Amino acid sequence: SQQGEEDPQALSIQEGENATMNCSYKTSINNLQWYRQNSGRGLVHLILIRSNEREKHSGRLRVTLDTSKKSSSLLITASRAADTASYFCATDGRGGGSNYKLTFGKGTLLTVNP
Amino acid sequence: SAVISQKPSRDICQRGTSLTIQCQVDSQVTMMFWYRQQPGQSLTLIATANQGSEATYESGFVIDKFPISRPNLTFSTLTVSNMSPEDSSIYLCSVVQVYGYTFGSGTRLTVV
């Protein structure tokens, strides 16, 4: 079954507003990561939150993790037009040889209008 | 973190032909991964490439269609064989190290 389902699938906001994207997953994880992808190019790692952490900040990014609900959220504050991209959550497995395989969610396409 | 050089960045290929994608890493890594991203979709793991052993393929992917080489700890290739339009996707390699994952810039493949 799909691991890491994001919602919304698409989000359009005005510059300066905050953008919140959510991710749910199904199995136990070691950590959850968020990535950004511009125009179908390579992925850029944004932030990693471990399973024993509840919240993490990096610049304008804030990530939360609720392992009881198997969900995470990514908040981008004071958005800029340059934040326009697709955002993916990804989880890696816990235990066994599959530890390092990432499973990606479907992604949220964020459009920030100037 | 590691720096990955992935080539080619894009290609347009005729159906029935094959394309080999290369990833060169600037440091030695044990595990390399190959992903496919179909148009408008998320990333799906094709296989894990380990140096010194055969690649491990995920369900739905087979070696005959996606042969992988891993001759040393800094290099890997993925071949997309006997291509059809359904193979049009972005293909990305990735490595994992102590500090996390790094992705190549991707190869955008269009099969006509």
XYZ file of C-alpha atoms in Angstrom:
226
model
C 0.000 0.000 0.000
C 1.110 3.564 -0.586
C 3.334 5.032 2.087
C 3.473 8.771 2.514
C 0.323 10.265 1.110
C 0.351 14.033 0.885
C -2.474 16.430 0.884
C -3.392 18.677 -0.655
C -2.264 17.518 -4.082
C -2.073 21.128 -5.208
C -1.934 24.373 -3.272
C -1.985 27.905 -4.639
C -1.271 30.862 -2.349
C -0.154 34.464 -2.495
C 3.358 35.572 -1.684
C 3.754 36.230 2.029
C 1.148 33.689 3.077
C 1.965 30.461 4.884
C 1.714 27.097 3.168
C 0.905 23.892 5.037
C 1.281 20.450 3.512
C 0.398 17.198 5.217
C 1.693 13.671 4.863
C 0.406 10.383 6.216
C 2.129 7.028 6.243
C 1.218 3.497 7.129
C 4.127 1.602 8.691
C 6.704 2.186 11.396
C 9.495 4.522 10.401
C 12.992 5.534 11.422
C 12.538 9.033 10.167
C 10.503 11.162 7.811
C 11.992 13.542 5.318
C 10.697 16.333 3.162
C 12.065 17.060 -0.277
C 11.531 19.751 -2.846
C 11.565 19.297 -6.615
C 11.639 22.139 -9.109
C 10.124 21.498 -12.528
C 10.735 17.754 -12.563
C 14.420 18.015 -11.791
C 16.438 16.450 -8.982
C 15.271 16.378 -5.413
C 16.587 18.744 -2.795
C 16.542 17.560 0.780
C 14.790 20.058 3.035
C 14.534 18.570 6.472
C 14.586 15.263 8.333
C 12.676 14.516 11.497
C 13.396 11.387 13.492
C 10.710 9.163 14.897
C 11.467 10.324 18.444
C 11.145 14.006 17.549
C 7.901 15.941 17.453
C 8.885 19.215 15.845
C 11.805 20.621 13.933
C 12.631 24.022 12.461
C 14.926 25.096 9.665
C 14.722 28.704 8.565
C 11.187 29.297 7.264
C 10.378 25.593 7.478
C 8.637 23.903 10.365
C 7.981 20.176 10.402
C 5.883 18.260 12.883
C 5.597 14.526 13.347
C 2.842 12.641 15.124
C 3.776 8.972 15.213
C 0.523 8.029 16.940
C -1.400 9.343 13.951
C 1.339 8.420 11.482
C 1.292 11.903 10.044
C 3.571 14.859 9.449
C 3.123 18.418 8.330
C 5.418 20.865 6.576
C 4.817 24.554 7.133
C 6.505 27.156 4.965
C 6.126 30.608 6.465
C 6.189 33.904 4.590
C 6.186 32.151 1.239
C 8.003 33.514 -1.790
C 7.469 33.006 -5.500
C 10.733 31.017 -5.494
C 9.088 28.454 -3.198
C 6.976 27.310 -6.145
C 7.809 23.612 -6.520
C 6.584 20.116 -5.755
C 7.077 18.923 -2.193
C 7.349 15.265 -1.246
C 7.522 13.457 2.038
C 9.511 10.242 2.218
C 9.911 7.593 4.859
C 12.473 4.868 5.320
C 11.826 1.493 6.798
C 12.490 0.212 10.246
C 14.357 -3.010 10.653
C 15.825 -5.449 8.196
C 17.509 -4.797 4.882
C 14.871 -2.329 3.769
C 16.035 0.291 6.273
C 17.445 2.645 3.704
C 14.841 2.404 0.976
C 12.794 5.569 0.772
C 9.088 5.427 0.060
C 7.725 8.654 -1.337
C 4.323 10.223 -1.087
C 2.458 11.547 -4.099
C 3.559 15.101 -3.505
C 2.004 18.542 -3.233
C 2.413 21.034 -6.039
C 2.792 24.436 -4.406
C 2.301 27.573 -6.470
C 3.162 30.890 -4.859
C 1.743 33.802 -6.806
C 3.642 37.097 -6.719
C 27.128 15.609 1.595
C 27.932 13.648 -1.557
C 27.801 15.264 -4.965
C 26.302 13.188 -7.775
C 26.827 13.760 -11.467
C 24.039 12.153 -13.487
C 24.138 11.892 -17.281
C 22.439 12.468 -19.615
C 20.141 15.156 -18.240
C 17.587 14.402 -20.927
C 17.160 12.348 -24.057
C 14.607 11.573 -26.706
C 14.793 7.971 -27.884
C 13.119 5.784 -30.444
C 10.985 2.913 -29.228
C 12.772 -0.404 -29.207
C 16.159 1.128 -28.394
C 18.007 1.241 -25.071
C 19.431 4.088 -23.023
C 22.110 3.867 -20.353
C 22.086 6.437 -17.563
C 25.207 7.051 -15.519
C 25.706 8.300 -11.988
C 29.115 9.279 -10.660
C 29.519 10.074 -6.964
C 32.373 12.137 -5.577
C 32.883 9.773 -2.651
C 32.611 6.070 -1.963
C 29.146 4.881 -1.026
C 27.903 1.428 -0.212
C 24.344 1.720 -1.427
C 23.001 3.422 -4.497
C 19.381 3.537 -5.525
C 17.576 4.055 -8.813
C 14.131 5.664 -8.907
C 11.586 6.289 -11.629
C 9.197 9.223 -11.644
C 6.456 8.917 -14.205
C 4.820 12.117 -15.503
C 2.959 13.890 -12.728
C 3.696 11.107 -10.273
C 5.889 10.497 -7.286
C 9.132 8.548 -7.162
C 9.127 4.769 -7.214
C 12.180 2.727 -6.299
C 13.383 0.523 -9.157
C 16.308 -1.217 -7.478
C 19.131 -1.009 -5.000
C 22.590 -1.282 -6.533
C 25.248 -2.762 -4.255
C 28.881 -2.985 -5.233
C 30.043 -6.556 -5.523
C 26.633 -8.119 -5.748
C 23.643 -8.108 -8.046
C 21.113 -5.348 -7.764
C 17.972 -5.963 -5.759
C 14.839 -5.141 -7.733
C 11.512 -3.995 -6.385
C 8.246 -5.607 -7.287
C 7.269 -4.770 -10.842
C 10.816 -4.191 -12.072
C 13.000 -6.860 -13.669
C 16.656 -7.095 -14.543
C 16.041 -7.759 -18.227
C 14.244 -4.451 -18.576
C 16.402 -2.385 -16.192
C 19.889 -3.906 -15.999
C 22.115 -2.178 -13.464
C 25.875 -2.139 -13.156
C 27.878 -1.175 -10.078
C 31.540 -1.702 -10.946
C 32.897 0.267 -7.960
C 31.822 2.313 -4.952
C 31.510 5.597 -6.851
C 29.709 4.664 -10.058
C 26.549 2.983 -11.304
C 24.565 2.721 -14.499
C 20.925 1.982 -15.199
C 19.881 0.825 -18.648
C 16.322 1.168 -19.857
C 15.988 -1.600 -22.448
C 13.689 -2.080 -25.397
C 11.977 1.194 -24.638
C 8.337 1.986 -25.211
C 6.479 5.282 -24.720
C 5.417 4.019 -21.280
C 9.055 4.282 -20.192
C 8.950 8.061 -20.629
C 9.836 9.245 -17.133
C 12.440 10.960 -15.055
C 15.034 8.550 -13.710
C 17.026 9.499 -10.624
C 19.873 7.910 -8.767
C 20.404 8.392 -5.068
C 22.933 7.530 -2.396
C 22.681 7.329 1.355
C 25.460 8.243 3.740
C 25.718 8.920 7.441
C 24.274 12.410 7.070
C 21.445 11.497 4.748
C 20.344 11.010 1.190
C 21.502 12.784 -1.926
C 19.849 12.659 -5.326
C 21.191 13.134 -8.800
C 19.685 15.851 -10.962
C 17.648 13.325 -12.924
C 17.419 12.106 -16.510
C 14.281 13.126 -18.366
C 13.582 10.389 -20.902
C 11.065 10.725 -23.692
C 10.365 7.702 -25.870
C 8.774 8.366 -29.246
